[in-house]
Coordinates of C-alpha atoms in Angstrom, one line a residue:
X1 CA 59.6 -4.8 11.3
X2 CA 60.3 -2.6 14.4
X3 CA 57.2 -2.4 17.3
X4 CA 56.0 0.7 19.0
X5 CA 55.1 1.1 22.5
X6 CA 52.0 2.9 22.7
X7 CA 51.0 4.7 25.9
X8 CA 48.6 7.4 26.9
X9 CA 47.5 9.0 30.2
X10 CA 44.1 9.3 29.2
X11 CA 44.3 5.3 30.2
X12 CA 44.8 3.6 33.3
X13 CA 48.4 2.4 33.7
X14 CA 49.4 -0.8 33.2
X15 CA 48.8 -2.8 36.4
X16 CA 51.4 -5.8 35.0
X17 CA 54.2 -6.2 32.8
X18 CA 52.9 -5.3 29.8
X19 CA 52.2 -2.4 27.3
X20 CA 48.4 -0.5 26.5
X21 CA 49.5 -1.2 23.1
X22 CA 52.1 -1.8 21.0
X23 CA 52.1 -1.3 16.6
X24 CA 53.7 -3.4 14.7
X25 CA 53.3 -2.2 11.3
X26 CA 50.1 -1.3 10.2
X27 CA 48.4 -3.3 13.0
X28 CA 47.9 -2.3 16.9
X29 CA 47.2 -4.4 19.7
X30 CA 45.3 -3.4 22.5
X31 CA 45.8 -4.9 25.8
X32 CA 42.9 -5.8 27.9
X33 CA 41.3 -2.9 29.5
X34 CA 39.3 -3.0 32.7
X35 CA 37.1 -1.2 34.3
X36 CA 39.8 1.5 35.9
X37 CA 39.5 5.3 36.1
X38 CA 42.7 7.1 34.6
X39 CA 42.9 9.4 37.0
X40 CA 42.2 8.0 40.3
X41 CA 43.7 4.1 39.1
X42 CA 41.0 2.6 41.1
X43 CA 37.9 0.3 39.7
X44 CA 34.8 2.6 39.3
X45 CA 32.0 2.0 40.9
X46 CA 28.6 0.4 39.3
X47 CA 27.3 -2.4 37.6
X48 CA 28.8 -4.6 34.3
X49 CA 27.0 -1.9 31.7
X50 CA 28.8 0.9 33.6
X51 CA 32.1 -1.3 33.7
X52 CA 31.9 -2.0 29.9
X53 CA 31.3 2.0 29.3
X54 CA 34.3 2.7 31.2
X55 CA 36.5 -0.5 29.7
X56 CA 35.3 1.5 25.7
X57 CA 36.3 4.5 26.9
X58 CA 39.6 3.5 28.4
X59 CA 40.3 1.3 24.6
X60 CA 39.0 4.6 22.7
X61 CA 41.8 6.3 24.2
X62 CA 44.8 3.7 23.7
X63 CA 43.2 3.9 20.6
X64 CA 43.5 7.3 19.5
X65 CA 47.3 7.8 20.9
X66 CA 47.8 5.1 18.2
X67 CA 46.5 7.6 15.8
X68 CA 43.4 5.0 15.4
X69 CA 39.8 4.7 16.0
X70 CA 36.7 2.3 16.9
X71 CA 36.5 2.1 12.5
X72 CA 39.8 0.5 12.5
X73 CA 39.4 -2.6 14.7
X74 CA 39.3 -5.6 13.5
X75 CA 38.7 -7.8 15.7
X76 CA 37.9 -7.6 19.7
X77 CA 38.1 -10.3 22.5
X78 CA 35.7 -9.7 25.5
X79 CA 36.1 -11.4 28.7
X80 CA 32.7 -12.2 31.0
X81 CA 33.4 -13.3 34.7
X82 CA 29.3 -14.2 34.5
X83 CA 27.8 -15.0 30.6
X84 CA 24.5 -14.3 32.0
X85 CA 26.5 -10.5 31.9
X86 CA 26.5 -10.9 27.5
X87 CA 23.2 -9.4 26.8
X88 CA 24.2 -5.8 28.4
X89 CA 27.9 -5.8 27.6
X90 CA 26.9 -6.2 24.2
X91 CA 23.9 -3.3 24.4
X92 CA 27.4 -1.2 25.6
X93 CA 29.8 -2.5 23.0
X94 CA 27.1 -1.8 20.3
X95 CA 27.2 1.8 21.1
X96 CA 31.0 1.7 19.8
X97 CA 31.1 -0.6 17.3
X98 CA 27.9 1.4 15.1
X99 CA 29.1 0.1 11.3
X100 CA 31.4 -2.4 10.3
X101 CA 31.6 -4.9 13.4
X102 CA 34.8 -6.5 13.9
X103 CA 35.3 -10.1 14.4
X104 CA 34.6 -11.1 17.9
X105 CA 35.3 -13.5 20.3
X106 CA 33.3 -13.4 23.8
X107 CA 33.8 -16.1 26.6
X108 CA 33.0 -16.6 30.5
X109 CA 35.9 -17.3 32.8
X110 CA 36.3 -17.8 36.0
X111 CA 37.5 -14.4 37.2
X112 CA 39.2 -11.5 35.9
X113 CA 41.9 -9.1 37.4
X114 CA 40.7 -6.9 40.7
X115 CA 37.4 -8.7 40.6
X116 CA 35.9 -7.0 37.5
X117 CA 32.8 -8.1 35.9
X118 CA 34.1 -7.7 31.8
X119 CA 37.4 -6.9 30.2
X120 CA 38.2 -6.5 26.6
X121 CA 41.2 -6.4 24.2
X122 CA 41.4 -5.6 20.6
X123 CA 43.4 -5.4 17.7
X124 CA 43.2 -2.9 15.1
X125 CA 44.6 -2.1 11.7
X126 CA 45.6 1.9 10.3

């Protein structure tokens, strides 16, 4: 089965050695997404719910240069630096995820890239 790179400008660059995406058959997977602008490459500014909006904005776009959508996920993986953060991460993520939830995972660790409150990854199928 070949793999496809996926990459859009409408989504920060990667700041590692990695891909926004890559397919692999019928399935994508999304590399975490923080809180970046795509045009300036910096963290925005604001609080966890504003990072989370800017984190579903960033995946919606990966998303849709692999010809996919918020439908097609299947399953997400959300990354809290503080868990006392779930309550309005999930509020934002709701907003996104309106029918047909995906399977999710959702954990605290101890800090995530550039100091951001939340990132999230996700794998979808087309």
């Amino acid at each position: 089965m070949a793999k496809e790179i996926i990459h859009t400008e409408q989504a920060p660059a990667a700041v590692g050695a990695y891909s926004q995406a890559v397919k692999a058959g019928n399935t994508v997977y999304l590399s975490g997404q923080i809180a970046i602008d795509p045009e300036t490459q910096e963290i925005i500014d604001g609080g966890v719910e504003e990072q989370a909006g800017r984190v579903l904005k960033n995946l919606k776009a990966v998303l849709a240069a692999a010809d996919c959508s918020f439908k097609d996920v299947v399953k997400t993986e959300i990354f809290l630096d503080d868990i006392n953060d779930f309550a309005a991460v999930n509020s934002v993520y709701a907003e996104y995820f309106t029918e047909e939830q995906p399977a999710r995972a959702c954990v605290a660790v101890g800090s995530l890239p550039k100091g951001v409150a939340v990132e999230i990854s996700l794998i979808a199928v087309k």
